[in-house]
Structure formats: structure tokens, C-alpha cells
Amino acid sequence: MVVLDSPLQDTATARDAAADYVADHCPWADLDSVLLVVSELVTNAVRHTSGWWRLTLRADAKELVVEIDDASYEPPVAREPDFGGGGGFGWHMVQRLAGRVEVRPLPEGKRVRAIWPCPAEAR
């Protein structure tokens, strides 16, 4: 398991840690998809919350789980993409790239969880 806490870490460090973790523990996962999701989740936590965040990656024989806990109680909201530079692509991308996405409230914020199932042939 990998755990990174703000303010000691940033998006680049989170991506590097995720790349190492996937290579070592779940090489079956689509690395590009995982790195895009990690980047989006960390960037959104930095951009849209006013406090701490914690990124956790863990894997077992069945799945890879990427979680980010942050200080905001507000769930992510899908926005209409703005091709003029206003964003709105991230949450749509997270939902399409991960096998499953969950959002759960926490006592001090929320948890966003992206899950990729391990293909049967890789088990």
C-alpha cells in the first residue's frame, strides 16, 4: 500500500508513486489510465478543497484501488466541458477510465475511490 499526505506531496510525486506501485503490484493495470486518474483526483483536491488530502493506492488479487480523501464535503460534480480552457473534463475522465468510481462521506470530508478490476487472465 502507498499513502501520500498533503502538504508534503504534490501531483507529480503522487503520479511517480502510483507508477512505481502499479509496476510492482498490478502490472495488469492500464498505467496511463491510473496515472490520469491519480493526477485528476489530486489536482481536484488541491484546486477545489481548502485543506488536507490523502492519496492511498492498494491492490490485491482482485482489484487496484486508488482513493483520495479530502477536506471537502461536496461530491465531485460533472460539468459541461469548456473547450475554451475552462475545464470540466476531469470528472468525466475519471468515471470513464476507472472500472468503478465511488464517493463516500467521511467525518471530516469525503473519499473518492476509483477501482480497476483485475482481469481473470492476470490472476
XYZ file of N, CA and C in Angstrom:
369
model
N 0.847 -1.176 0.000
C 0.000 0.000 0.000
C 0.893 1.239 0.000
N 0.430 2.273 -0.689
C 1.101 3.567 -0.728
C 0.139 4.589 -0.155
N 0.642 5.449 0.717
C -0.159 6.542 1.275
C 0.666 7.820 1.173
N 0.080 8.845 0.558
C 0.720 10.153 0.454
C -0.203 11.191 1.070
N 0.345 12.040 1.907
C -0.432 13.079 2.575
C 0.016 14.462 2.129
N -0.951 15.357 1.982
C -0.614 16.764 1.790
C -0.273 17.328 3.162
N 0.426 18.402 3.282
C 1.023 19.221 2.227
C 2.417 18.753 1.842
N 2.794 17.566 2.240
C 4.145 17.084 1.981
C 4.339 16.591 0.557
N 3.257 16.396 -0.188
C 3.340 15.816 -1.518
C 2.618 16.696 -2.531
N 2.873 16.428 -3.808
C 2.212 17.159 -4.876
C 1.780 16.171 -5.959
N 1.176 16.691 -7.020
C 0.652 15.832 -8.077
C 1.752 15.010 -8.735
N 2.881 15.607 -9.003
C 3.978 14.879 -9.657
C 4.471 13.735 -8.776
N 4.607 13.975 -7.497
C 5.034 12.922 -6.569
C 3.992 11.812 -6.518
N 2.717 12.186 -6.518
C 1.641 11.195 -6.498
C 1.685 10.332 -7.750
N 1.892 10.940 -8.908
C 1.989 10.172 -10.164
C 3.175 9.206 -10.122
N 4.319 9.688 -9.657
C 5.510 8.830 -9.581
C 5.280 7.649 -8.647
N 4.683 7.915 -7.492
C 4.402 6.843 -6.534
C 3.413 5.842 -7.129
N 2.412 6.330 -7.838
C 1.424 5.446 -8.462
C 2.079 4.584 -9.542
N 2.939 5.171 -10.345
C 3.621 4.413 -11.401
C 4.455 3.290 -10.805
N 5.207 3.596 -9.758
C 6.018 2.567 -9.093
C 5.140 1.478 -8.498
N 4.046 1.881 -7.853
C 3.168 0.910 -7.202
C 2.522 -0.018 -8.229
N 2.015 0.536 -9.309
C 1.374 -0.284 -10.346
C 2.389 -1.253 -10.946
N 3.589 -0.781 -11.240
C 4.626 -1.655 -11.814
C 4.946 -2.815 -10.878
N 4.991 -2.555 -9.584
C 5.370 -3.580 -8.616
C 4.227 -4.503 -8.206
N 2.991 -4.010 -8.182
C 1.896 -4.771 -7.574
C 0.751 -5.155 -8.504
N 0.604 -4.462 -9.600
C -0.502 -4.804 -10.517
C -0.140 -4.392 -11.939
N 0.841 -5.071 -12.521
C 1.276 -4.725 -13.875
C 0.183 -4.924 -14.928
N -0.871 -5.604 -14.570
C -2.005 -5.807 -15.478
C -2.828 -4.527 -15.674
N -2.690 -3.561 -14.770
C -3.492 -2.333 -14.841
C -2.992 -1.445 -15.980
N -3.889 -0.697 -16.574
C -3.548 0.270 -17.616
C -2.893 1.471 -16.940
N -1.580 1.532 -17.014
C -0.821 2.555 -16.296
C -1.237 3.966 -16.691
N -1.446 4.200 -17.970
C -1.838 5.552 -18.403
C -3.157 5.973 -17.760
N -4.118 5.056 -17.715
C -5.411 5.373 -17.094
C -5.250 5.672 -15.612
N -4.479 4.855 -14.932
C -4.273 5.055 -13.492
C -3.595 6.403 -13.246
N -2.587 6.724 -14.021
C -1.872 7.987 -13.814
C -2.756 9.199 -14.112
N -3.596 9.109 -15.128
C -4.522 10.208 -15.399
C -5.514 10.393 -14.258
N -6.024 9.292 -13.738
C -6.980 9.376 -12.627
C -6.299 9.940 -11.384
N -5.119 9.453 -11.064
C -4.379 9.978 -9.908
C -4.153 11.485 -10.078
N -3.719 11.886 -11.253
C -3.478 13.315 -11.498
C -4.744 14.129 -11.298
N -5.847 13.659 -11.846
C -7.110 14.381 -11.719
C -7.576 14.472 -10.271
N -7.520 13.341 -9.566
C -8.013 13.335 -8.190
C -7.183 14.240 -7.286
N -5.870 14.171 -7.424
C -5.009 15.021 -6.592
C -5.178 16.488 -6.986
N -5.171 16.773 -8.266
C -5.325 18.156 -8.721
C -6.657 18.737 -8.259
N -7.720 17.955 -8.361
C -9.027 18.437 -7.912
C -9.047 18.671 -6.408
N -8.394 17.805 -5.650
C -8.340 18.007 -4.201
C -7.594 19.299 -3.870
N -6.518 19.560 -4.586
C -5.746 20.788 -4.358
C -6.559 22.007 -4.793
N -7.179 21.916 -5.940
C -7.874 23.068 -6.533
C -9.207 23.382 -5.869
N -9.941 22.345 -5.458
C -11.326 22.565 -5.029
C -11.575 22.368 -3.534
N -10.538 22.114 -2.766
C -10.723 21.989 -1.322
C -9.793 22.966 -0.627
N -10.093 23.214 0.620
C -9.282 24.199 1.352
C -8.538 23.553 2.506
N -8.153 22.327 2.327
C -7.474 21.673 3.437
C -6.592 20.537 2.980
N -6.542 19.517 3.752
C -5.672 18.366 3.554
C -6.243 17.431 2.491
N -5.400 16.547 2.023
C -5.820 15.415 1.214
C -4.884 14.250 1.494
N -5.370 13.049 1.229
C -4.574 11.831 1.411
C -4.878 10.886 0.250
N -3.839 10.472 -0.461
C -3.965 9.526 -1.559
C -3.502 8.158 -1.087
N -4.315 7.150 -1.357
C -3.976 5.773 -0.997
C -4.123 4.896 -2.227
N -3.142 4.042 -2.463
C -3.221 3.028 -3.510
C -3.017 1.678 -2.858
N -3.869 0.730 -3.227
C -3.682 -0.633 -2.733
C -4.218 -1.606 -3.770
N -3.660 -2.789 -3.762
C -4.079 -3.809 -4.724
C -4.062 -5.169 -4.053
N -4.935 -6.028 -4.542
C -4.910 -7.431 -4.146
C -5.127 -8.250 -5.411
N -5.414 -9.521 -5.267
C -5.572 -10.392 -6.434
C -6.782 -10.022 -7.284
N -7.706 -9.252 -6.726
C -8.948 -8.945 -7.440
C -9.020 -7.551 -8.043
N -8.308 -6.561 -7.432
C -8.505 -5.197 -7.903
C -7.395 -4.255 -7.455
N -7.331 -3.127 -8.155
C -6.499 -1.987 -7.782
C -7.453 -0.894 -7.318
N -7.152 -0.307 -6.170
C -7.986 0.756 -5.619
C -7.129 2.002 -5.422
N -7.605 3.121 -5.973
C -6.997 4.435 -5.774
C -8.025 5.263 -5.027
N -7.632 5.788 -3.865
C -8.546 6.598 -3.059
C -7.919 7.939 -2.772
N -8.751 8.961 -2.769
C -8.308 10.247 -2.261
C -9.343 10.735 -1.267
N -8.866 11.016 -0.074
C -9.686 11.635 0.969
C -9.314 13.112 0.965
N -10.328 13.974 1.129
C -10.019 15.397 1.201
C -10.960 16.092 2.167
N -10.717 17.368 2.360
C -11.406 18.134 3.388
C -12.768 18.667 2.961
N -13.160 18.464 1.717
C -14.434 18.991 1.239
C -15.548 17.959 1.427
N -16.700 18.436 1.853
C -17.863 17.562 1.978
C -18.631 17.459 0.658
N -18.298 18.324 -0.293
C -19.010 18.379 -1.565
C -18.521 17.282 -2.504
N -19.446 16.486 -3.051
C -19.025 15.461 -4.008
C -18.599 16.100 -5.326
N -17.785 15.404 -6.099
C -17.424 15.925 -7.420
C -18.683 16.096 -8.270
N -18.663 17.094 -9.117
C -19.803 17.377 -9.986
C -19.309 17.391 -11.428
N -20.003 16.635 -12.262
C -19.676 16.657 -13.686
C -20.158 17.977 -14.270
N -19.259 18.673 -14.943
C -19.606 19.933 -15.595
C -19.549 19.746 -17.108
N -20.221 20.611 -17.789
C -20.130 20.629 -19.246
C -18.697 21.017 -19.617
N -18.009 20.204 -20.417
C -16.643 20.571 -20.800
C -16.603 21.909 -21.536
N -15.596 22.702 -21.203
C -15.400 24.007 -21.810
C -14.148 23.935 -22.672
N -14.341 23.844 -23.962
C -13.211 23.709 -24.877
C -12.435 25.011 -25.036
N -12.907 26.069 -24.398
C -12.211 27.348 -24.425
C -11.209 27.509 -23.299
N -10.986 26.448 -22.532
C -9.981 26.490 -21.472
C -10.544 26.531 -20.064
N -11.849 26.372 -19.916
C -12.467 26.447 -18.593
C -12.587 25.132 -17.872
N -12.049 24.062 -18.426
C -12.068 22.773 -17.744
C -13.366 22.019 -17.929
N -13.677 21.163 -16.947
C -14.886 20.364 -16.996
C -14.683 18.977 -17.556
N -13.445 18.588 -17.807
C -13.165 17.276 -18.401
C -12.816 16.218 -17.367
N -12.277 16.625 -16.221
C -11.678 15.710 -15.261
C -12.594 14.649 -14.697
N -13.732 15.037 -14.173
C -14.608 14.060 -13.529
C -15.153 13.068 -14.539
N -15.473 13.552 -15.744
C -15.915 12.655 -16.815
C -14.817 11.628 -17.118
N -13.582 12.094 -17.179
C -12.456 11.227 -17.486
C -12.263 10.175 -16.393
N -12.319 10.588 -15.135
C -12.172 9.646 -14.021
C -13.228 8.547 -14.129
N -14.456 8.927 -14.394
C -15.544 7.951 -14.466
C -15.398 7.002 -15.643
N -14.808 7.464 -16.725
C -14.639 6.596 -17.902
C -13.417 5.685 -17.799
N -12.370 6.159 -17.163
C -11.121 5.389 -17.126
C -11.114 4.300 -16.063
N -11.745 4.547 -14.933
C -11.772 3.544 -13.855
C -12.906 2.553 -14.131
N -12.742 1.354 -13.633
C -13.801 0.366 -13.777
C -15.044 0.731 -12.988
N -14.825 1.351 -11.841
C -15.925 1.775 -10.961
C -15.430 2.966 -10.142
N -16.331 3.909 -9.863
C -15.995 5.080 -9.048
C -17.039 5.210 -7.963
N -16.574 5.452 -6.747
C -17.473 5.640 -5.600
C -17.089 6.923 -4.876
N -18.072 7.588 -4.316
C -17.840 8.765 -3.485
C -18.565 8.525 -2.167
N -17.831 8.645 -1.067
C -18.404 8.393 0.252
C -18.076 9.541 1.195
N -19.047 9.927 2.017
C -18.760 10.967 3.011
C -17.865 10.415 4.114
N -17.065 11.290 4.660
C -16.223 10.985 5.818
C -16.564 12.003 6.905
N -16.214 11.713 8.153
C -16.486 12.690 9.218
C -15.856 14.060 8.968
N -14.729 14.074 8.248
C -14.026 15.335 8.006
C -13.858 15.635 6.526
N -14.804 15.200 5.696
C -14.695 15.454 4.263
C -15.348 14.345 3.457
N -14.620 13.872 2.450
C -15.145 12.793 1.600
C -14.008 11.914 1.105
N -14.391 10.769 0.547
C -13.451 9.838 -0.087
C -13.953 9.562 -1.499
N -13.060 9.727 -2.465
C -13.342 9.338 -3.838
C -12.491 8.110 -4.109
N -13.140 7.062 -4.574
C -12.464 5.783 -4.803
C -12.636 5.375 -6.263
N -11.515 5.122 -6.939
C -11.509 4.599 -8.304
C -10.978 3.170 -8.242
N -11.698 2.254 -8.868
C -11.376 0.830 -8.758
C -11.246 0.218 -10.144
N -10.171 -0.528 -10.334
C -9.957 -1.284 -11.561
C -9.946 -2.763 -11.203
N -10.828 -3.563 -11.791
C -10.806 -4.998 -11.513
C -9.637 -5.661 -12.253
N -9.056 -6.636 -11.619
C -8.003 -7.420 -12.238
C -8.631 -8.383 -13.245
N -8.164 -8.395 -14.470
C -8.707 -9.343 -15.451
C -8.467 -10.782 -14.997
N -9.412 -11.649 -15.270
C -9.320 -13.055 -14.845
C -8.032 -13.704 -15.333
N -7.593 -13.376 -16.539
C -6.386 -13.994 -17.086
C -5.108 -13.540 -16.389
N -5.169 -12.454 -15.617
C -3.988 -11.962 -14.895
C -3.913 -12.488 -13.469
N -4.951 -13.172 -13.018
C -4.966 -13.662 -11.629
C -4.175 -14.924 -11.477
